[in-house]
Coordinates of C-alpha atoms in Angstrom, one line a residue:
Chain A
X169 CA 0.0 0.0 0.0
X170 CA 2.7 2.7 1.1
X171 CA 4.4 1.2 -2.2
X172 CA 1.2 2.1 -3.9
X173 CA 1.1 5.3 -2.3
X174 CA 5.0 6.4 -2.8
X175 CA 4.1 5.5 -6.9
X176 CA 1.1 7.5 -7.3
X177 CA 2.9 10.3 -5.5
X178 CA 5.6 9.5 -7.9
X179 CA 3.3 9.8 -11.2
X180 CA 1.5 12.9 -9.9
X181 CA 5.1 14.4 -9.7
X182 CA 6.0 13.6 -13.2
X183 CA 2.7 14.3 -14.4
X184 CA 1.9 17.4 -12.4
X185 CA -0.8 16.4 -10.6
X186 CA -4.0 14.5 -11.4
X187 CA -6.3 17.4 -10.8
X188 CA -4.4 19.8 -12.6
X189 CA -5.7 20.4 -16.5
X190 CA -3.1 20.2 -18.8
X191 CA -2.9 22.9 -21.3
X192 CA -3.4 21.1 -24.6
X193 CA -1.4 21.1 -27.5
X194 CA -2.4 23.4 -30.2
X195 CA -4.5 21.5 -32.2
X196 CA -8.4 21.3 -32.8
X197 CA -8.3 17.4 -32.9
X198 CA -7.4 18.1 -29.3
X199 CA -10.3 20.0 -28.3
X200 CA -12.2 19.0 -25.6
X201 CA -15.5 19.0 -27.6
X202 CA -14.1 15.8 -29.0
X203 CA -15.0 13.0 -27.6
X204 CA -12.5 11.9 -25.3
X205 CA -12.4 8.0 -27.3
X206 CA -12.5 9.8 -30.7
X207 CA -8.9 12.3 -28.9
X208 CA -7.5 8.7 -27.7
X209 CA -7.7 7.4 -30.9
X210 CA -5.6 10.5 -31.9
X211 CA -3.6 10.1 -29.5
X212 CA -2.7 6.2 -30.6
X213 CA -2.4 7.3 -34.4
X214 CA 0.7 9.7 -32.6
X215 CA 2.1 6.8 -31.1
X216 CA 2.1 4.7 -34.5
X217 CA -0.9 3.1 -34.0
X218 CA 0.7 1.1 -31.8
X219 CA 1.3 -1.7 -34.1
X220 CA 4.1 -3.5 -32.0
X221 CA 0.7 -4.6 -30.2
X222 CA -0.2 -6.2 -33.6
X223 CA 1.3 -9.0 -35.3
X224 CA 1.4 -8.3 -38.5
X225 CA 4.4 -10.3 -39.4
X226 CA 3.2 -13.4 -37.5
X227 CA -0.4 -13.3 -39.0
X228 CA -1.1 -11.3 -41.7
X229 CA -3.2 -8.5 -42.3
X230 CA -6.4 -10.4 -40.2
X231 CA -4.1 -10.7 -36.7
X232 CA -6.2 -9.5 -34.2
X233 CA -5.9 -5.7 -33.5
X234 CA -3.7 -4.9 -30.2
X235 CA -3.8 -8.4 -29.0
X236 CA 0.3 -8.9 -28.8
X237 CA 2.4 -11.9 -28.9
X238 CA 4.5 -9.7 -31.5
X239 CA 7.9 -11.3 -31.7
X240 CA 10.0 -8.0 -31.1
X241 CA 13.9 -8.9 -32.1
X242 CA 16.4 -7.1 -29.7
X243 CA 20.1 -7.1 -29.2
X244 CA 18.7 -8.7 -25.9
X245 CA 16.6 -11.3 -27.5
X246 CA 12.8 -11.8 -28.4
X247 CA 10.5 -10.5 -26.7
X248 CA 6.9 -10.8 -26.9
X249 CA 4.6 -7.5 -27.2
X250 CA 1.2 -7.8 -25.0
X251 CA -2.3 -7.8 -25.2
X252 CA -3.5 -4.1 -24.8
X253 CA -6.9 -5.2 -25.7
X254 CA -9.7 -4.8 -22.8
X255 CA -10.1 -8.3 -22.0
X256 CA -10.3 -8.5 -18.3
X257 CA -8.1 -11.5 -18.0
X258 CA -5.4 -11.6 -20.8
X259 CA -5.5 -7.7 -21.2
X260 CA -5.5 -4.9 -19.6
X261 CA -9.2 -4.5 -19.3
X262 CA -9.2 -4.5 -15.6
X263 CA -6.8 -1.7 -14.9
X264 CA -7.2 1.3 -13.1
X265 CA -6.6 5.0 -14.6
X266 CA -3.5 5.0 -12.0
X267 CA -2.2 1.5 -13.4
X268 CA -2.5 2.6 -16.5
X269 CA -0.4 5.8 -16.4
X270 CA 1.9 3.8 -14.1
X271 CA 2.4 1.2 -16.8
X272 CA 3.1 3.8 -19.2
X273 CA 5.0 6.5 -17.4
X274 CA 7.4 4.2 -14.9
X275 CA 7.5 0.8 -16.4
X276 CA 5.9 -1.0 -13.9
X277 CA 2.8 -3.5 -14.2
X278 CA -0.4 -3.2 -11.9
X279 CA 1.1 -6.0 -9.3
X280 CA 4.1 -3.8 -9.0
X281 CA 6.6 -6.0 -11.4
X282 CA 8.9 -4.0 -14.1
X283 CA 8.3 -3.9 -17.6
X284 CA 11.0 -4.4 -20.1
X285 CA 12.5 -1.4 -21.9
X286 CA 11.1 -2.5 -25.1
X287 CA 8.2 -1.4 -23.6
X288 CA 8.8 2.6 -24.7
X289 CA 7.9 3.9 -21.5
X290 CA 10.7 5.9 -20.9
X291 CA 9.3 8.0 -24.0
X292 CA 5.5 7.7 -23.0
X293 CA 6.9 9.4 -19.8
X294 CA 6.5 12.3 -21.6
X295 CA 2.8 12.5 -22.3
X296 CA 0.5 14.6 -20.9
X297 CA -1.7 13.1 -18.5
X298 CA -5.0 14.0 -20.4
X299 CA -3.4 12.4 -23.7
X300 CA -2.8 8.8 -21.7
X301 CA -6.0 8.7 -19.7
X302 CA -7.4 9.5 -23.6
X303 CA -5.7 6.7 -24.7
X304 CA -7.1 4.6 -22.2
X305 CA -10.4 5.0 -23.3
X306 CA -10.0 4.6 -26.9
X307 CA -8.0 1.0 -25.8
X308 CA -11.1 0.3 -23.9
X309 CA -13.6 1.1 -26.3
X310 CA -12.1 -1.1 -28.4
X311 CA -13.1 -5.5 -29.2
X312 CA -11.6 -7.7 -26.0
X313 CA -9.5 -10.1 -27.2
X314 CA -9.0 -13.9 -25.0
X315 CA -5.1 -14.1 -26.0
X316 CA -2.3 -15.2 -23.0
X317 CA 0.4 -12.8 -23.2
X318 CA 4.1 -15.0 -24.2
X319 CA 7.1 -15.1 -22.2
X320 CA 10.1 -13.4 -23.4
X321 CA 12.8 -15.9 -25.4
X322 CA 15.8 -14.2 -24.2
X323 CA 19.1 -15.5 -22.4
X324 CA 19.2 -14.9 -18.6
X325 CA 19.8 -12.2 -17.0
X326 CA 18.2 -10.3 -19.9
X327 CA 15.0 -12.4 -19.1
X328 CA 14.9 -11.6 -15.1
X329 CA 12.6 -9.1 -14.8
X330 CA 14.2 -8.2 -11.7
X331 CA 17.1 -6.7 -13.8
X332 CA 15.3 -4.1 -15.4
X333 CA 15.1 -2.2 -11.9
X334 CA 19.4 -1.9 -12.9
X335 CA 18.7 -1.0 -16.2
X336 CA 15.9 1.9 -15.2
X337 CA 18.8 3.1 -12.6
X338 CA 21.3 3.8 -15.2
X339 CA 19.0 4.2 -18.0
X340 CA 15.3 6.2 -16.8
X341 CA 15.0 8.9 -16.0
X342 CA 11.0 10.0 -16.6
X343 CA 11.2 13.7 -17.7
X344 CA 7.5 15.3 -18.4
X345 CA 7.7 17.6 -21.6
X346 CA 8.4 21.1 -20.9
X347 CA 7.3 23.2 -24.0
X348 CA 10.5 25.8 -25.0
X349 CA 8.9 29.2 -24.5
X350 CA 11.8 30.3 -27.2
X351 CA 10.2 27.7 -30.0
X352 CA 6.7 28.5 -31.5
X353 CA 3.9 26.5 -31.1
X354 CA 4.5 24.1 -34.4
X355 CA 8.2 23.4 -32.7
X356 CA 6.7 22.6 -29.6
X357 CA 4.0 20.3 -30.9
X358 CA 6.7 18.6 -32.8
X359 CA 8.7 17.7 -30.0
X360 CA 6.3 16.3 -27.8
X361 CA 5.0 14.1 -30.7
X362 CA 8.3 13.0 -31.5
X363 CA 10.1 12.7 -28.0
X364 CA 6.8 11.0 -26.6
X365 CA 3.8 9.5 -28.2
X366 CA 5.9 9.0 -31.6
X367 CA 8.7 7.3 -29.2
X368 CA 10.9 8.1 -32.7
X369 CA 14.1 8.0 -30.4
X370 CA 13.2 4.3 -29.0
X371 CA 14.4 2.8 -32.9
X372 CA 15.9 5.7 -34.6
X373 CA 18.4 6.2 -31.7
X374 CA 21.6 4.0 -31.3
X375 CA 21.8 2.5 -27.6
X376 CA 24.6 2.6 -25.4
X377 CA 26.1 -1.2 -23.9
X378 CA 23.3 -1.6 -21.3
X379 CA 20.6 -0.9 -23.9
X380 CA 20.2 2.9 -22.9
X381 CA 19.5 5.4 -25.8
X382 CA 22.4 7.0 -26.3
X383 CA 21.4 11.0 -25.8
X384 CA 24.6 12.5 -27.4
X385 CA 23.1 10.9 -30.5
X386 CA 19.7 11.7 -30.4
X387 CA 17.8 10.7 -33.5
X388 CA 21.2 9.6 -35.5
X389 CA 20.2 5.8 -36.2
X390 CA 20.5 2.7 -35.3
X391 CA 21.7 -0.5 -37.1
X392 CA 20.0 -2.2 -34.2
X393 CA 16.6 -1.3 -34.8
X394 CA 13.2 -2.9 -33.9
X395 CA 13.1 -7.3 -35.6
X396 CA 16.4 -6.2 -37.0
X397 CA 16.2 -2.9 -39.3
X398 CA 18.0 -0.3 -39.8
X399 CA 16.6 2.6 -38.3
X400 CA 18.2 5.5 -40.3
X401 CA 19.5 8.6 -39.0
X402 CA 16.8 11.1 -38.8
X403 CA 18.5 14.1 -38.1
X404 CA 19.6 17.1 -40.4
X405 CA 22.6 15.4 -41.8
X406 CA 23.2 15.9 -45.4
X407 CA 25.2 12.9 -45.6
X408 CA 24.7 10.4 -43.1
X409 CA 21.0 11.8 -42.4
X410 CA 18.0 13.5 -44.1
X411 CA 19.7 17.1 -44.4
X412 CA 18.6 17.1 -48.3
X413 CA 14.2 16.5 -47.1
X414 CA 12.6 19.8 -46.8
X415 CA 10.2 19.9 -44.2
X416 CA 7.5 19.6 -46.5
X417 CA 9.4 16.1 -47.6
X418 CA 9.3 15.1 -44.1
X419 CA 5.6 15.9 -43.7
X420 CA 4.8 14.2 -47.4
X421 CA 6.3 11.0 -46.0
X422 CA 5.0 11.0 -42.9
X423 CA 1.5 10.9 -45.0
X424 CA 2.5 8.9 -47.9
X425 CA 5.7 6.8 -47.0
X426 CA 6.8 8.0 -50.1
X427 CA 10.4 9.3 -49.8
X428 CA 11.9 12.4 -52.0
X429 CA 13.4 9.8 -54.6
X430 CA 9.9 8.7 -55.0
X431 CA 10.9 4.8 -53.2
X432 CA 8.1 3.6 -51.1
X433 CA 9.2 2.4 -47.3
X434 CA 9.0 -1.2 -45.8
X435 CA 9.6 -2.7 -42.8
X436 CA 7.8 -1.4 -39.3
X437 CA 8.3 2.1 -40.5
X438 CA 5.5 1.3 -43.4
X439 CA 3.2 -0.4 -40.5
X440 CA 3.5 3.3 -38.3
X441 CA 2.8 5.5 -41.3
X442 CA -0.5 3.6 -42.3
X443 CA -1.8 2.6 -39.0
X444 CA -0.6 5.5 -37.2
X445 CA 1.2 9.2 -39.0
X446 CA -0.7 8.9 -42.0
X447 CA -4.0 9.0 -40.0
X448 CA -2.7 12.3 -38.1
X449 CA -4.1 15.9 -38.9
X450 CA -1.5 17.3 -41.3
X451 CA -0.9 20.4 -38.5
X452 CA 0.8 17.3 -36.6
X453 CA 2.5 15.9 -39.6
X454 CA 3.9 19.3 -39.8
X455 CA 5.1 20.2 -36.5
X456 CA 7.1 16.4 -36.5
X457 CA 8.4 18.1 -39.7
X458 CA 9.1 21.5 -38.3
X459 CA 11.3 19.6 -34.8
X460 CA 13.1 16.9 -36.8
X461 CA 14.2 19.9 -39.2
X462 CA 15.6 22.3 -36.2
X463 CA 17.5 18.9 -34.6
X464 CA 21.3 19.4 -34.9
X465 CA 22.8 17.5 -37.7
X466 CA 24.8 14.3 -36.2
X467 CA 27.2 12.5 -38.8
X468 CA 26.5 9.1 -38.0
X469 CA 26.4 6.7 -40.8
X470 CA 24.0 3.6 -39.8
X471 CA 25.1 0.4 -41.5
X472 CA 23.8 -3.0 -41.5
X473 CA 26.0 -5.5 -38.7
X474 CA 27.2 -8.7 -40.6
X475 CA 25.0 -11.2 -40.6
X476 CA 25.3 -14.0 -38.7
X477 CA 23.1 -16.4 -41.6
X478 CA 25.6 -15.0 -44.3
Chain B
X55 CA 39.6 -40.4 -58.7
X56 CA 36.2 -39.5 -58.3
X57 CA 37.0 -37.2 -55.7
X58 CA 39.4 -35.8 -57.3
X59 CA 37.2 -34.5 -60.1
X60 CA 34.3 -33.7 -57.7
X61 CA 37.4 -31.5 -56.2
X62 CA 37.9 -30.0 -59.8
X63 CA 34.4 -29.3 -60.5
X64 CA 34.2 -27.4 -56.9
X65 CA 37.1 -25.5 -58.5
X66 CA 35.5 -25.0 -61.6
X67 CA 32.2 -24.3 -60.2
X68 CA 34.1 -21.5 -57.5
X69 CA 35.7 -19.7 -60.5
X70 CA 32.4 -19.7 -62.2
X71 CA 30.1 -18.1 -60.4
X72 CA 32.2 -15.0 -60.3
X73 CA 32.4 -15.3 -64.7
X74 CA 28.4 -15.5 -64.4
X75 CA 27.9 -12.5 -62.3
X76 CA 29.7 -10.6 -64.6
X77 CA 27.2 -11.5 -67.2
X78 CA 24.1 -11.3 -65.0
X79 CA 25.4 -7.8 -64.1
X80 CA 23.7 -6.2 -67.5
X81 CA 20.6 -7.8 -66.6
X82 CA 20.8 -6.4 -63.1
X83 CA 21.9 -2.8 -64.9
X84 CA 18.4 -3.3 -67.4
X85 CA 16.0 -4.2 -64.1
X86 CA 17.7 -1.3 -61.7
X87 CA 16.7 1.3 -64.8
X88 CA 13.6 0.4 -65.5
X89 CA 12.8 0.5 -61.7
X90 CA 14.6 4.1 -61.5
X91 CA 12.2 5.1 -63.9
X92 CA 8.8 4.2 -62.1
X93 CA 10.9 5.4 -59.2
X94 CA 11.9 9.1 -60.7
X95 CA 7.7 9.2 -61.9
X96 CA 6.3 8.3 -58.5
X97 CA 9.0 11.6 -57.3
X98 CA 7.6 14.0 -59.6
X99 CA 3.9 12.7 -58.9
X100 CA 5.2 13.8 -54.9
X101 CA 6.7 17.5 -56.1
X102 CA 3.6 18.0 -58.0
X103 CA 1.5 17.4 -55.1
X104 CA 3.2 18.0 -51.7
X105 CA 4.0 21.3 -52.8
X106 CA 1.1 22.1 -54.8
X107 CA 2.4 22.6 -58.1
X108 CA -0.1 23.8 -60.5
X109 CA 0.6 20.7 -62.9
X110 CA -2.6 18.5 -62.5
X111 CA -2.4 17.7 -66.6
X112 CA 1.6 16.4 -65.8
X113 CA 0.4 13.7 -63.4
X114 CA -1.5 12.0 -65.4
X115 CA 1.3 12.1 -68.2
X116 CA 3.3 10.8 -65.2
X117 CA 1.1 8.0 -64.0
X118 CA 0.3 6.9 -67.6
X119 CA 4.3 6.7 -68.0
X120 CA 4.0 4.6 -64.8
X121 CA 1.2 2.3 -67.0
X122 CA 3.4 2.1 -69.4
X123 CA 6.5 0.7 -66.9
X124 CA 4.5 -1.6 -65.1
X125 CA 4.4 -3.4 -68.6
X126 CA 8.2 -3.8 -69.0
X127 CA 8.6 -5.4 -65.2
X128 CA 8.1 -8.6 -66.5
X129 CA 10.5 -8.1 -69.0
X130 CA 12.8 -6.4 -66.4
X131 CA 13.0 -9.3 -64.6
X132 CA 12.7 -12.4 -67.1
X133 CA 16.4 -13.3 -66.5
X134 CA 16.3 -15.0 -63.0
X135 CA 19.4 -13.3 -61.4
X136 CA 19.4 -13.1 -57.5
X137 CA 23.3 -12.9 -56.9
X138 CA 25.8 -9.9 -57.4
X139 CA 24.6 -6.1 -56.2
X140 CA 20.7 -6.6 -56.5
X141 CA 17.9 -6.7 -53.7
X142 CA 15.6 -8.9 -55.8
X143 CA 14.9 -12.1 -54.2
X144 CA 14.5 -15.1 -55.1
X145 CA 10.8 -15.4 -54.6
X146 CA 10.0 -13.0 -57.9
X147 CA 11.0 -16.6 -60.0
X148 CA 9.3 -18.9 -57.1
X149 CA 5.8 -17.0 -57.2
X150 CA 5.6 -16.1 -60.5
X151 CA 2.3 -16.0 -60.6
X152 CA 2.2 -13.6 -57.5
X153 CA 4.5 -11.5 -58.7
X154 CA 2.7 -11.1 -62.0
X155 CA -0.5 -10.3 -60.2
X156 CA 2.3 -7.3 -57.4
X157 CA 2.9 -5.7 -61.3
X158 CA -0.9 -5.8 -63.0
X159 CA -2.0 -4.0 -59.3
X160 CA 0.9 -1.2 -60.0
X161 CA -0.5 -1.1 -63.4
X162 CA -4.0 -0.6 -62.1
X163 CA -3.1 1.5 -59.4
X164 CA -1.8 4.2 -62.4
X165 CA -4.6 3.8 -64.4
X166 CA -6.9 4.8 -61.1
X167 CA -4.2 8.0 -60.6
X168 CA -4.1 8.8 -64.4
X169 CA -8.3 9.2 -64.3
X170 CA -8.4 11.0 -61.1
X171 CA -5.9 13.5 -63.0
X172 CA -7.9 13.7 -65.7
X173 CA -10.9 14.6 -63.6
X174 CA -8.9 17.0 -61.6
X175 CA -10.7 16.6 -58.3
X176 CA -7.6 17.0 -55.9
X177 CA -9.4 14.8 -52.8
X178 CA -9.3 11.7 -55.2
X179 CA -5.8 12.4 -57.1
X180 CA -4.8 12.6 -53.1
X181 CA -6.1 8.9 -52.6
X182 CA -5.5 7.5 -55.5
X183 CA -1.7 9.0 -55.2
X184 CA -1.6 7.0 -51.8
X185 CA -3.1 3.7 -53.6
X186 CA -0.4 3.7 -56.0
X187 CA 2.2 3.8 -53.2
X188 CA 0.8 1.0 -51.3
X189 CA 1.4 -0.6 -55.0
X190 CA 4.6 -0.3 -54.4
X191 CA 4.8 -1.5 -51.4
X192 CA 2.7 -4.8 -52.4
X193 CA 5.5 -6.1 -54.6
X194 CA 8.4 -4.3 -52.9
X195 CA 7.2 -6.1 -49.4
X196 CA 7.2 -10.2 -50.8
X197 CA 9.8 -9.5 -53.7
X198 CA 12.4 -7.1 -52.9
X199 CA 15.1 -7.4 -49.9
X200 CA 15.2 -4.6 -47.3
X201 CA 17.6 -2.5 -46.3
X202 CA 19.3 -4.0 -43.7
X203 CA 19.9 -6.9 -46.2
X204 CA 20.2 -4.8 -49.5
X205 CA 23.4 -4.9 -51.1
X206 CA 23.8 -1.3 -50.9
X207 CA 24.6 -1.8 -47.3
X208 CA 27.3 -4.0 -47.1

């Protein structure tokens, strides 16, 4: 219970405070004449639509929506996404508000036990409170699914659970956005998108020996990337990133996948774009456009690691 | 004896493949151009509409040209060559028939853009735009290897 207690007071810290209204970002999809579901379902389009929760891979375009068992391919191992569907048994139908921003802003599950960092939470950390508890009730508005949630398939210690309070020591630390009064609103907007909901760092940025993002590249890619891709360097690069996309490029392929030399995109990047950025309102599209473009320009060429098939 | 010449033929074999790929590599050069093409259309289609050029008639000039390079795919990739600096895989030969059907849906796909043009309503050029990619991306997924296997990366 004082556990319990010590966590909320935690959250409400990071989150500043249940009670308190969050100013929203500037955008009429936002607004609180929307229905809060039809705003949640905004806010999971931000986040990608989520579609680590769906396994497309695995089953095809039918795989149940949201209902996990995802096999996610990490430096670590494989590891299993979950069912976020509202079943009450194999989901996360029965969880509270609090559990729910818990889960997503400190890693933890409802019975207190620590999430692996594939889980993006150190980038949800950022969201607004309004935004998650919006979230929530899009998720629970949304078909149950019965399906038992798999056991990671990694090598010990990376599948003690236990370890991950090490790895949130040396590698979380839950920051709340803080809009720039310096930047405009577009800027702002941009970086909340990207640094939370969009969790863009949690692929595009290479991590450190413990798994940690590595901040002094921000954004400069990853060979490492989510089932093995190359998660190119999205800063303003003109070599090693996308220095030669325009904002307007940015936005265009946010919408379309379609990149400036006119080649379509593949991999998990194609799955976030349909299910998620493509679905955004353009103003979003935009501001992601307008932050990515201000980032400074890190030379860090990503190349594939040999293969170990040859 | 027999091992021996199974020895020689190894031999043989090892310094022919590299003879081969020589030869393949004009086939490879034919397939990678044709692709550039629908590739450099599908980028001017983009300029014209993410910045709002005022070239409606050019796009369906454009997706007609794409029409028309959707009909030399299976030409572009008659010669079954998977090895030396290429990201087809070997699949395309495999599921022919599927891979038939990946280039009639890009051919389709432009036809839908080319009308839309031709109608000028910019909604529908919009969607039909974004059907054409997801053409793309239906043969490109099965057929063609990604990045972090594509020979550009190594």
């Amino acid at each position: 219970m004082r556990r319990g207690l010590a966590a909320l007071g935690a959250v409400l810290a990071w989150t500043g405070g249940a009670g308190a209204v969050e100013p929203l970002p500037p955008d009429a999809a936002r607004s609180q004449a929307v229905p809060r579901t039809a705003r949640g379902e905004a806010v999971l389009r931000e986040a990608g639509g989520c579609t680590c929760h769906t396994d497309y891979p695995g089953e095809g375009a039918g795989a149940p929506v949201l209902a996990g068992g995802r096999a996610l391919e990490t430096p670590f191992g494989f590891f299993y996404s979950t069912n976020i569907t509202p079943d009450r048994e194999t989901g996360i139908g029965a969880w509270s508000d609090e559990d729910f921003v818990r889960a997503m802003t400190e890693g933890l599950s409802p019975d207190g036990t620590h999430y692996f960092p594939v889980f993006p939470y150190p980038a949800f950390a950022g969201m607004t409170r309004q935004d998650l508890l919006d979230l929530k009730a899009h998720l629970f508005s949304l078909p149950a699914v019965r399906r038992q949630n798999r056991p990671p398939d990694a090598p010990p210690p990376f599948r003690w659970r236990f370890t991950v309070l090490g790895w949130k020591l040396l590698n979380f630390e839950p920051k709340r956005f803080e809009p720039d009064p310096e930047r405009d609103d577009a800027w702002n907007r941009g970086a909340y998108l990207v640094n939370g909901a969009a969790h863009c760092g949690e692929c595009h940025t290479p991590r450190t020996l413990t798994g940690g993002l590595d901040r002094s590249r921000w954004l400069a890619g990853s060979a490492e990337g989510p089932e093995g891709e190359l998660a190119p360097n999205i800063t303003p690069d003109r070599r090693t990133g996308i220095g030669d996309w325009s904002a307007v490029d940015v936005a265009w392929y946010l919408e379309t996948g379609i990149k400036p030399d006119g080649d379509d995109t593949q991999g998990l990047m194609a799955e976030v774009i349909e299910h998620g950025f493509a679905r955004l309102p353009a103003a979003d599209r935009e501001a992601i456009a307008t932050y990515l473009r201000s980032l400074p320009p890190i030379e860090n060429e990503v190349k594939a690691p040999e293969r170990k098939d040859g | 004896m027999v091992r021996t010449t199974l020895a020689g033929v190894v031999a043989l074999a090892l310094f022919a493949i590299p003879a081969l790929a020589a030869e393949d590599q004009v086939y490879i050069d034919y397939r990678q151009k044709v692709m550039s093409g629908v590739g450099a259309d599908m980028g001017a289609i983009s300029d014209i509409l993410k910045h709002g050029l005022p070239y409606t008639d050019a796009i369906a000039i454009h997706a007609n040209r794409l029409e028309d390079a959707a009909s030399l795919i299976p030409t572009a990739f008659r010669q079954n060559v998977t090895a030396g600096p290429t990201d087809a895989k070997p699949e395309i030969w495999q599921k022919a028939d599927e891979f038939k059907k990946a280039g009639d849906a890009l051919a389709a796909a432009a036809d839908e853009l080319e009308d839309a043009a031709d109608d000028g309503d910019p909604a529908a050029i919009q969607a039909a735009f974004k059907e054409l990619g997801k053409a793309c991306g239906g043969c490109h997924k099965p057929f063609r290897k990604p990045k972090e296997e594509s020979y550009k990366k190594q």
